PDB file of C-alpha atoms in Angstrom:
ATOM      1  CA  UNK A   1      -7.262  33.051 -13.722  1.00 42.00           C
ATOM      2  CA  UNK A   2      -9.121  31.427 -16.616  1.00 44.00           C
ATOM      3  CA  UNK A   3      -7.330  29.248 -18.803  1.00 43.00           C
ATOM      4  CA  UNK A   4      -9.430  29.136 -22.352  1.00 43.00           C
ATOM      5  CA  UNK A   5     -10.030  25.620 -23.736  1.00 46.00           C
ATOM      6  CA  UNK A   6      -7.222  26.460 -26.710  1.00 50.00           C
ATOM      7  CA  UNK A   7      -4.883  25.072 -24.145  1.00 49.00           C
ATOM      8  CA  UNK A   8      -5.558  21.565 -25.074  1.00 74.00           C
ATOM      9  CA  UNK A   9      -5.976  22.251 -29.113  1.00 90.00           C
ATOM     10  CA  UNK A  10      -3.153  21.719 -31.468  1.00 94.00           C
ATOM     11  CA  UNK A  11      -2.159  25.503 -32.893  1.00 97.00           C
ATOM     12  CA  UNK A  12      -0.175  24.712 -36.065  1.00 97.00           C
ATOM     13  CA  UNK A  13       1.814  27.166 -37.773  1.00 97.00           C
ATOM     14  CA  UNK A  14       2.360  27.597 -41.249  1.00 96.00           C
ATOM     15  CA  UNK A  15       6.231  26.930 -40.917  1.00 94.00           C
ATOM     16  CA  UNK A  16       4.886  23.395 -39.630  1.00 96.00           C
ATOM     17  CA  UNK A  17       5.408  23.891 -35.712  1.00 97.00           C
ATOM     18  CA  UNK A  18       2.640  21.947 -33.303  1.00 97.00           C
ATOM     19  CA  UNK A  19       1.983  24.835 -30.189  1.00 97.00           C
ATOM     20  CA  UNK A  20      -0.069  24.598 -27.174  1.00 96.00           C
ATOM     21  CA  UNK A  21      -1.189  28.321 -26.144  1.00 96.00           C
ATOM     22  CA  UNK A  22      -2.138  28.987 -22.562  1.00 95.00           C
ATOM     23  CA  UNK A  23      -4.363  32.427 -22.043  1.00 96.00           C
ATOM     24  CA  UNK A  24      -5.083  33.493 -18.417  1.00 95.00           C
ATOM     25  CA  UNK A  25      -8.319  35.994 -18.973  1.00 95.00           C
ATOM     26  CA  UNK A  26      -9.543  38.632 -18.780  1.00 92.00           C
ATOM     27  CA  UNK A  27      -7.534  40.964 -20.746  1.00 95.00           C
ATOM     28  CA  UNK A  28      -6.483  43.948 -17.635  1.00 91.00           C
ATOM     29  CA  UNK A  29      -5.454  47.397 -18.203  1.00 89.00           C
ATOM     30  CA  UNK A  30      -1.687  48.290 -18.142  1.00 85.00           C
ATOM     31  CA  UNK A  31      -0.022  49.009 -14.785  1.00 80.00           C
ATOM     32  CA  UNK A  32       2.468  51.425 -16.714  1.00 73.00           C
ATOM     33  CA  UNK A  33      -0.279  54.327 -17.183  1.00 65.00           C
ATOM     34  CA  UNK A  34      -0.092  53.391 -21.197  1.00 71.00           C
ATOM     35  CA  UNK A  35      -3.332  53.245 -22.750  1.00 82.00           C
ATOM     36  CA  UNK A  36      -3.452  49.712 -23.494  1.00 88.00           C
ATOM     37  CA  UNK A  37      -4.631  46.296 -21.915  1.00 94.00           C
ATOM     38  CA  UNK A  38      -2.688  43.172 -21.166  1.00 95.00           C
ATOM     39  CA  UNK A  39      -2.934  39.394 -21.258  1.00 96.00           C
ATOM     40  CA  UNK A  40      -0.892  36.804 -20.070  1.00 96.00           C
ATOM     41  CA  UNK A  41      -0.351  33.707 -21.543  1.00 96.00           C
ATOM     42  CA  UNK A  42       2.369  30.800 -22.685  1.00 96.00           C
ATOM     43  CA  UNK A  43       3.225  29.341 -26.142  1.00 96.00           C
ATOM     44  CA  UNK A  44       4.397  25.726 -25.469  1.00 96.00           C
ATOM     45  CA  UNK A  45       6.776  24.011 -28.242  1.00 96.00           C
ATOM     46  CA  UNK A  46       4.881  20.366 -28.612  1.00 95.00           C
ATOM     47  CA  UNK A  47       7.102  17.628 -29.379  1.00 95.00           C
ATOM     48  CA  UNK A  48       9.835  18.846 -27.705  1.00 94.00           C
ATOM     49  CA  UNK A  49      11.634  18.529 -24.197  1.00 91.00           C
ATOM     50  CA  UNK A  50       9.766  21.806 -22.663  1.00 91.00           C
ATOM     51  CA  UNK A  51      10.420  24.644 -24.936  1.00 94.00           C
ATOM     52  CA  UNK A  52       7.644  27.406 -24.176  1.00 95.00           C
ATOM     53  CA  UNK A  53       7.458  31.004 -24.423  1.00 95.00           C
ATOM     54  CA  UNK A  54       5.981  33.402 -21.710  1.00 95.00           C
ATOM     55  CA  UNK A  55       4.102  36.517 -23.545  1.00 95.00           C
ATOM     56  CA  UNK A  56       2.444  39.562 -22.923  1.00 95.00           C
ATOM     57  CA  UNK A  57      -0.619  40.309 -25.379  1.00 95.00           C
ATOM     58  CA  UNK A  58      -0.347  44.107 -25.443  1.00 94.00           C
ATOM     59  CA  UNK A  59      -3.964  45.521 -26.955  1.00 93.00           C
ATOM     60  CA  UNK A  60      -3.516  48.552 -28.239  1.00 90.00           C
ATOM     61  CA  UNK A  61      -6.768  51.313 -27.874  1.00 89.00           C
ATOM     62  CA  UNK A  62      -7.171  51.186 -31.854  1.00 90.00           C
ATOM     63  CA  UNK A  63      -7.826  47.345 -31.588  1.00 91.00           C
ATOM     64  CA  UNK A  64      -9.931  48.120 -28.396  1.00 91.00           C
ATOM     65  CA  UNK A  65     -12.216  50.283 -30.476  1.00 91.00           C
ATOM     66  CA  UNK A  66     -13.066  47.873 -33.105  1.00 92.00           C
ATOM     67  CA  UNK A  67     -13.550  44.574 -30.917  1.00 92.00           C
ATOM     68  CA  UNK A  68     -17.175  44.469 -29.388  1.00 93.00           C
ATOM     69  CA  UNK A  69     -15.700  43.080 -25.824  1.00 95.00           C
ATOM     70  CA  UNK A  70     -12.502  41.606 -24.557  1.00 94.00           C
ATOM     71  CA  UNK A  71     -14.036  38.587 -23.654  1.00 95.00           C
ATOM     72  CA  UNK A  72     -12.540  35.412 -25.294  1.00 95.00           C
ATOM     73  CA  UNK A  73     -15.799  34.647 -27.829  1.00 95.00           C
ATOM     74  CA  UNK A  74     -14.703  38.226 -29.313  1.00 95.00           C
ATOM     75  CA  UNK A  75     -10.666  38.359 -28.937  1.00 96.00           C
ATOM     76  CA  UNK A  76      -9.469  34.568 -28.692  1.00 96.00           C
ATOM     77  CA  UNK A  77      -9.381  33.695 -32.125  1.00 97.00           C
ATOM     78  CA  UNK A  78      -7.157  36.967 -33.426  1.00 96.00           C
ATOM     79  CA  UNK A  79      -5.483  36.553 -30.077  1.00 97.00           C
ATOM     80  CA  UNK A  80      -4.291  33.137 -31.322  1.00 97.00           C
ATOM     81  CA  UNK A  81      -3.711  34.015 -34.875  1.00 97.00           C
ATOM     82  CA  UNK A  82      -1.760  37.313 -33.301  1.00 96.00           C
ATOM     83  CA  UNK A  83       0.950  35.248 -31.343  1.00 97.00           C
ATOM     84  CA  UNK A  84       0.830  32.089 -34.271  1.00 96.00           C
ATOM     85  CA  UNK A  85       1.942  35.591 -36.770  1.00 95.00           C
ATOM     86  CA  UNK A  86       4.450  35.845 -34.016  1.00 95.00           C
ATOM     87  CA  UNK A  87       6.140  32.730 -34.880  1.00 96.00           C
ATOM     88  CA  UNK A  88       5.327  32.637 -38.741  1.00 95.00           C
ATOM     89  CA  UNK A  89       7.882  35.698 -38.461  1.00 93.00           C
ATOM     90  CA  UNK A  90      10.253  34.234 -35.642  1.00 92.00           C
ATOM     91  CA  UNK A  91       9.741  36.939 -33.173  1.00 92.00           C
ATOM     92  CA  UNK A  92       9.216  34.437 -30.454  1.00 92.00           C
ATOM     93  CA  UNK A  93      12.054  32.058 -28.725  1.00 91.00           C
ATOM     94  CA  UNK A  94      11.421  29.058 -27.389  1.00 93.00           C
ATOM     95  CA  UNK A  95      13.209  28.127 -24.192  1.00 91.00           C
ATOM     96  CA  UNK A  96      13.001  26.202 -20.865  1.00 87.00           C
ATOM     97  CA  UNK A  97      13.133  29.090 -18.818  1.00 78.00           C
ATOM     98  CA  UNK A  98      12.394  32.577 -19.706  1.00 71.00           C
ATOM     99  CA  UNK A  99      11.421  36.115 -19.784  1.00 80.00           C
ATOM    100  CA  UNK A 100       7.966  37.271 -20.280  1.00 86.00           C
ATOM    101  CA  UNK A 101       7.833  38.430 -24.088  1.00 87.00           C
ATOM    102  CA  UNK A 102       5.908  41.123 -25.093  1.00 88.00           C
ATOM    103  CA  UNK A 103       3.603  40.709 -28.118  1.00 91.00           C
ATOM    104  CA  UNK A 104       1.625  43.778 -29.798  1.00 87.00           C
ATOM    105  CA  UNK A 105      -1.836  43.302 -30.859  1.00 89.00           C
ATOM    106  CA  UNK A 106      -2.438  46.097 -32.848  1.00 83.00           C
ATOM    107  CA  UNK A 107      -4.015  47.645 -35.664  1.00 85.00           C
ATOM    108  CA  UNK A 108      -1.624  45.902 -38.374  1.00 85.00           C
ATOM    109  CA  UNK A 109      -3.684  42.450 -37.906  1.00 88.00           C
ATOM    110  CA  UNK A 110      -7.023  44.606 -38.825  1.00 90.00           C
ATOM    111  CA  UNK A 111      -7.967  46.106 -42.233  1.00 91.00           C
ATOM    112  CA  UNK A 112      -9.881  49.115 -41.055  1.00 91.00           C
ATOM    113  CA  UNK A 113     -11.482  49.278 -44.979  1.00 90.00           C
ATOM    114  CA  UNK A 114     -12.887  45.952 -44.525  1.00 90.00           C
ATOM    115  CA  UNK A 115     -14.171  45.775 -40.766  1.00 91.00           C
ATOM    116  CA  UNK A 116     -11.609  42.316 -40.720  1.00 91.00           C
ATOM    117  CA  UNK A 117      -9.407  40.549 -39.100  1.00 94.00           C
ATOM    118  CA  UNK A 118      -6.187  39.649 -41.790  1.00 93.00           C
ATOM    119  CA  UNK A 119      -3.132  37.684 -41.310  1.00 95.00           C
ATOM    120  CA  UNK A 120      -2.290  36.850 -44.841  1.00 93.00           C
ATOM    121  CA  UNK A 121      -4.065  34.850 -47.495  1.00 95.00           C
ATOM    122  CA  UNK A 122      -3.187  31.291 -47.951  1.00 97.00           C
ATOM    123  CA  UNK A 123      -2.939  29.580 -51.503  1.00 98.00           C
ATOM    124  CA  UNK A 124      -4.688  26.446 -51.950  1.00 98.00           C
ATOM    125  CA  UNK A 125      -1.458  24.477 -51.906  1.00 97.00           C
ATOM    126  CA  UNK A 126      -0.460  26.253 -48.460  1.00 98.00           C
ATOM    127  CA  UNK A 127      -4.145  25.208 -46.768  1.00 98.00           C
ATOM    128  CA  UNK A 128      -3.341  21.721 -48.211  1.00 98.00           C
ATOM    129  CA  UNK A 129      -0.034  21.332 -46.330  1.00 98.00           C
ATOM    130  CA  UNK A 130      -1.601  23.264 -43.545  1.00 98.00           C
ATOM    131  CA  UNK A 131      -4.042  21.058 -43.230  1.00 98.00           C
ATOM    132  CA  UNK A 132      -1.585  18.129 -43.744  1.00 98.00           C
ATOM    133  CA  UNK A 133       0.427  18.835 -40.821  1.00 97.00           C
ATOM    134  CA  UNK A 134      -2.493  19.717 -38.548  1.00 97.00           C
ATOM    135  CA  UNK A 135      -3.857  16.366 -39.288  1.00 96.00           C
ATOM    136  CA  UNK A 136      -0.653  14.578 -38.607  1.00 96.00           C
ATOM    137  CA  UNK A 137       0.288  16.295 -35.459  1.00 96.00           C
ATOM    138  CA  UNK A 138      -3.208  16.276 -34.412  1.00 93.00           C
ATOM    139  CA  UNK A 139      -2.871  12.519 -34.150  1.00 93.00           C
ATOM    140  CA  UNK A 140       0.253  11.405 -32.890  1.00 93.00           C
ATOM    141  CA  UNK A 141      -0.180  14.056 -29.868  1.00 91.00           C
ATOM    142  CA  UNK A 142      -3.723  12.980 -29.566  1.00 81.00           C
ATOM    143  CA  UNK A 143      -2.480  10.920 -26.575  1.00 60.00           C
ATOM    144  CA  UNK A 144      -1.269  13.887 -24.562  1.00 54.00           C
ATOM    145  CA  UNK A 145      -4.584  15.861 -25.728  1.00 51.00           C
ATOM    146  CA  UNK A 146      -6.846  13.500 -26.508  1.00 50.00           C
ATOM    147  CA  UNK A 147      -9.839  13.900 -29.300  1.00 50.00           C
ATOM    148  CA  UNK A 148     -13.074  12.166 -29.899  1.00 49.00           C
ATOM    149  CA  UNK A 149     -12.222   8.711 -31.779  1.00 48.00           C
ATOM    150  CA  UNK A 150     -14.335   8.608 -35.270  1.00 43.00           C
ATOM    151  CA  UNK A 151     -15.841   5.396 -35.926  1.00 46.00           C
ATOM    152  CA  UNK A 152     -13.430   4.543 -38.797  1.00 46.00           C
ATOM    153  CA  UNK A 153     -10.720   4.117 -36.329  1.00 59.00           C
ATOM    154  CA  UNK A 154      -8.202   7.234 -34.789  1.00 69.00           C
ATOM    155  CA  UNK A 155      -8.502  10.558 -33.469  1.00 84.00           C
ATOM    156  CA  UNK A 156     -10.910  13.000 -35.721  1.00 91.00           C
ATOM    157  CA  UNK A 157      -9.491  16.225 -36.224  1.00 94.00           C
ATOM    158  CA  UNK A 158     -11.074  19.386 -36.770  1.00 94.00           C
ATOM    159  CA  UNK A 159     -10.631  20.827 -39.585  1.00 97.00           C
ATOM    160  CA  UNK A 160     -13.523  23.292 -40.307  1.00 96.00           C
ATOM    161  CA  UNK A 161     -11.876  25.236 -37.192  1.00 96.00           C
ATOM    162  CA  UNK A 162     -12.989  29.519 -37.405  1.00 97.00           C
ATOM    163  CA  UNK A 163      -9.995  30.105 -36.210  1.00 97.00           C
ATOM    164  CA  UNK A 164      -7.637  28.257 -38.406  1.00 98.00           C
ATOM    165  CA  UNK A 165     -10.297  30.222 -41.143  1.00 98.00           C
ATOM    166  CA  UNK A 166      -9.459  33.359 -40.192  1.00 97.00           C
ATOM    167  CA  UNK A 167      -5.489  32.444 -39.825  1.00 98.00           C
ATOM    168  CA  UNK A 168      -5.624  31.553 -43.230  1.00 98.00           C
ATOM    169  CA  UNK A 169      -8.045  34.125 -44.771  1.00 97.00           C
ATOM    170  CA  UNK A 170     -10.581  31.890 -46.063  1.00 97.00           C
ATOM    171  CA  UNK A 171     -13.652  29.959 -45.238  1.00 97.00           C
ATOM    172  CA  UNK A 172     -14.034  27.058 -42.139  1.00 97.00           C
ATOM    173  CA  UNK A 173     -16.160  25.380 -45.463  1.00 98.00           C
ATOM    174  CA  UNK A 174     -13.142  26.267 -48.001  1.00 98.00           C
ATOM    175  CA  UNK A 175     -10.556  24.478 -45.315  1.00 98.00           C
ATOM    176  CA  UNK A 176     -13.125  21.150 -45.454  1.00 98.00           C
ATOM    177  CA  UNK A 177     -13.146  21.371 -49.353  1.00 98.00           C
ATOM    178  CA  UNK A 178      -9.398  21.434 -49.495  1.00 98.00           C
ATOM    179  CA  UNK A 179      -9.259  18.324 -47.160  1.00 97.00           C
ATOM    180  CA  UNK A 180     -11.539  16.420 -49.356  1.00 97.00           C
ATOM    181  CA  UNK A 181      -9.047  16.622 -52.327  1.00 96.00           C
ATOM    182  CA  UNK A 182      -6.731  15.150 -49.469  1.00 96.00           C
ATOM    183  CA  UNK A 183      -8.933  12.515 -48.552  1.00 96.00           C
ATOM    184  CA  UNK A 184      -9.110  11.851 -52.743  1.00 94.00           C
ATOM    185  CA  UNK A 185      -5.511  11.383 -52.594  1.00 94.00           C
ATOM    186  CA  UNK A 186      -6.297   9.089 -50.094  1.00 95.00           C
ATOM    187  CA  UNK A 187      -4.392  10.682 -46.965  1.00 95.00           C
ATOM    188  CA  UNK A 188      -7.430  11.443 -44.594  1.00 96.00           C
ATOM    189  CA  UNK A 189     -10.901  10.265 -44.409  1.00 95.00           C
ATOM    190  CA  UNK A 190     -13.535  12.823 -43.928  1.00 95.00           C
ATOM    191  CA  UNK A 191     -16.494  12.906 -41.275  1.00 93.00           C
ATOM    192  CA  UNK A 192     -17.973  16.109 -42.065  1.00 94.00           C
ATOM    193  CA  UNK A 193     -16.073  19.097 -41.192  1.00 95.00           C
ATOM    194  CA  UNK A 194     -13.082  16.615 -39.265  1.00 95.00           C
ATOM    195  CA  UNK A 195     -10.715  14.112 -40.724  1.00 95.00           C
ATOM    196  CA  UNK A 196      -9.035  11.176 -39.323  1.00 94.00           C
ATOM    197  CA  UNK A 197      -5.493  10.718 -40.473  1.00 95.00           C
ATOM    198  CA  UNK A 198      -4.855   7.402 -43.138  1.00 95.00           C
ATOM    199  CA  UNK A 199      -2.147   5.538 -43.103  1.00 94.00           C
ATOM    200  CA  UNK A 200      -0.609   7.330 -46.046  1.00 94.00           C
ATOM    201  CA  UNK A 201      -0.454  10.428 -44.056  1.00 96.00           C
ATOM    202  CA  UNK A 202       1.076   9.400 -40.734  1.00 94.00           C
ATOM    203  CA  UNK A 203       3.784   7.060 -43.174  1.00 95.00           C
ATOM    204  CA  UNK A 204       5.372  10.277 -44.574  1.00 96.00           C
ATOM    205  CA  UNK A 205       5.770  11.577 -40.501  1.00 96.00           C
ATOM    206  CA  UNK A 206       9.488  11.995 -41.979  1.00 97.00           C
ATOM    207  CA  UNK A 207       8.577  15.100 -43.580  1.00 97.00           C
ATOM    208  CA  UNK A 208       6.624  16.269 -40.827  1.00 97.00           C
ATOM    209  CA  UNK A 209       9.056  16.107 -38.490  1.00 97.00           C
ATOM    210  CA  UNK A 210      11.610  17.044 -40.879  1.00 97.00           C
ATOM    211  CA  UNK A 211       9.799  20.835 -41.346  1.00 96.00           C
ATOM    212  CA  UNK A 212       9.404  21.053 -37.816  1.00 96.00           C
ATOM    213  CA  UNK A 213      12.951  20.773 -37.038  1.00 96.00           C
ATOM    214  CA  UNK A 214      13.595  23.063 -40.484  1.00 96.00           C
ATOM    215  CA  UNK A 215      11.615  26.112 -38.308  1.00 95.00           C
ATOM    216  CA  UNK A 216      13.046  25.327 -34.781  1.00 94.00           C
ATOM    217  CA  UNK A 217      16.447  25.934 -35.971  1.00 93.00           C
ATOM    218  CA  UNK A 218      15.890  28.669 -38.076  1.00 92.00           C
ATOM    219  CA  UNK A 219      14.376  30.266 -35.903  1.00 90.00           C
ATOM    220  CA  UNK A 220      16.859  29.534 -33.196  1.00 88.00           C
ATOM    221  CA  UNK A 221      19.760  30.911 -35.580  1.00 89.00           C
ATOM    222  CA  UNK A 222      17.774  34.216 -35.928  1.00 83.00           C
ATOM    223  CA  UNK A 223      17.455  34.662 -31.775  1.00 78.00           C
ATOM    224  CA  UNK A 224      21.112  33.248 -31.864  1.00 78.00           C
ATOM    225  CA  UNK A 225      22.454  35.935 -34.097  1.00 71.00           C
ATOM    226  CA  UNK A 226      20.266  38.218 -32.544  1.00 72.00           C
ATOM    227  CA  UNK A 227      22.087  37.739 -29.369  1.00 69.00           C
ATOM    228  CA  UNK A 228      25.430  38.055 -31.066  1.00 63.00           C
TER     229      UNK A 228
END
């Protein structure tokens, strides 16, 4: 099956956690006679030693109503923000080994009133750290997936991203205006909608790190507990 090219992008969540998410299209119909349609895919844990998580994107027939096709231009980007929501609220586990998880795409990620995909509106100050940590783990991992190199020297990443827009409830061009202020601070340097990380950003890879471990083991105390 297809994988879709979001294999090889940097998926950052707004706890701060670097993913890698592997979608084998086309969405299928259920097996179980429920009127819904299923795709397979796996969340992988960057920066650690192998932690992914298996799921199973159930579509639900309300969400198959509004969506003009199943086909990834149409359902890859709330597909995406649908499983990063996922682990935003620390439904998903990350192990070495495990059981397919199943993940409901459903009618709570669309406002109906609106004709929109929502999955929470971001504050200026959470697109700036957003954008941050995207840019930092964007370039040390750069080596596994690599990036166009901008002139000015390192990886360019992209920060105008739809996607990451829609994640965020706001604007590709909002994202790029909240970089600049970054890049007036001096921690990125802007080539139109991407930014290449300055030295000032990758220096304070501390905190970086230091909220990515934060969410791993909060969220492994909640699966933990979970488990009794």
């Amino acid at each position: 099956m297809a994988q879709i090219d979001s294999a090889k992008k940097i998926w950052v969540t707004l706890s701060g956690l670097p993913l890698t998410i592997s979608l084998e299209w086309p969405f299928h119909r259920s097996t179980l006679g429920t009127d819904f349609w299923v795709l397979h895919g796996d969340i992988r844990l960057e920066n650690t030693d192998g932690l992914h998580a298996p799921v199973a994107v159930n579509l639900s027939a309300t969400v198959r109503e509004v969506v003009a096709s199943l086909e990834p231009e149409d359902v890859e980007a709330p597909v995406i923000n649908a499983l990063r929501k996922e682990v935003d609220h620390r439904q998903i586990e990350f192990v070495k080994s495990g059981k397919l998880k199943p993940v409901a795409f459903s009618s709570r990620h669309y406002d109906f009133k609106r004709g929109k995909w929502v999955f929470g509106k971001a504050t200026d100050e959470v697109i700036a750290t957003f954008i941050e940590r995207k840019v930092y783990w964007g370039t040390k991992l750069s080596t596994q997936y690599p990036v166009p190199s901008a002139q000015s020297g390192g990886p360019k990443v992209r920060i105008g991203d739809p996607t990451d827009a829609q994640y965020l409830e706001t604007t590709p061009g909002h994202l790029v205006e909240v970089a600049g202020r970054l890049a007036g601070d001096g921690l990125v340097r802007m080539d139109g909608e991407f930014a290449v990380a300055a030295a000032g950003l990758m220096g304070e890879a501390e905190k970086f790190e230091s909220a990515m471990r934060t969410a791993v083991e909060e969220l492994e105390r909640k699966h933990a507990f979970e488990r009794g």
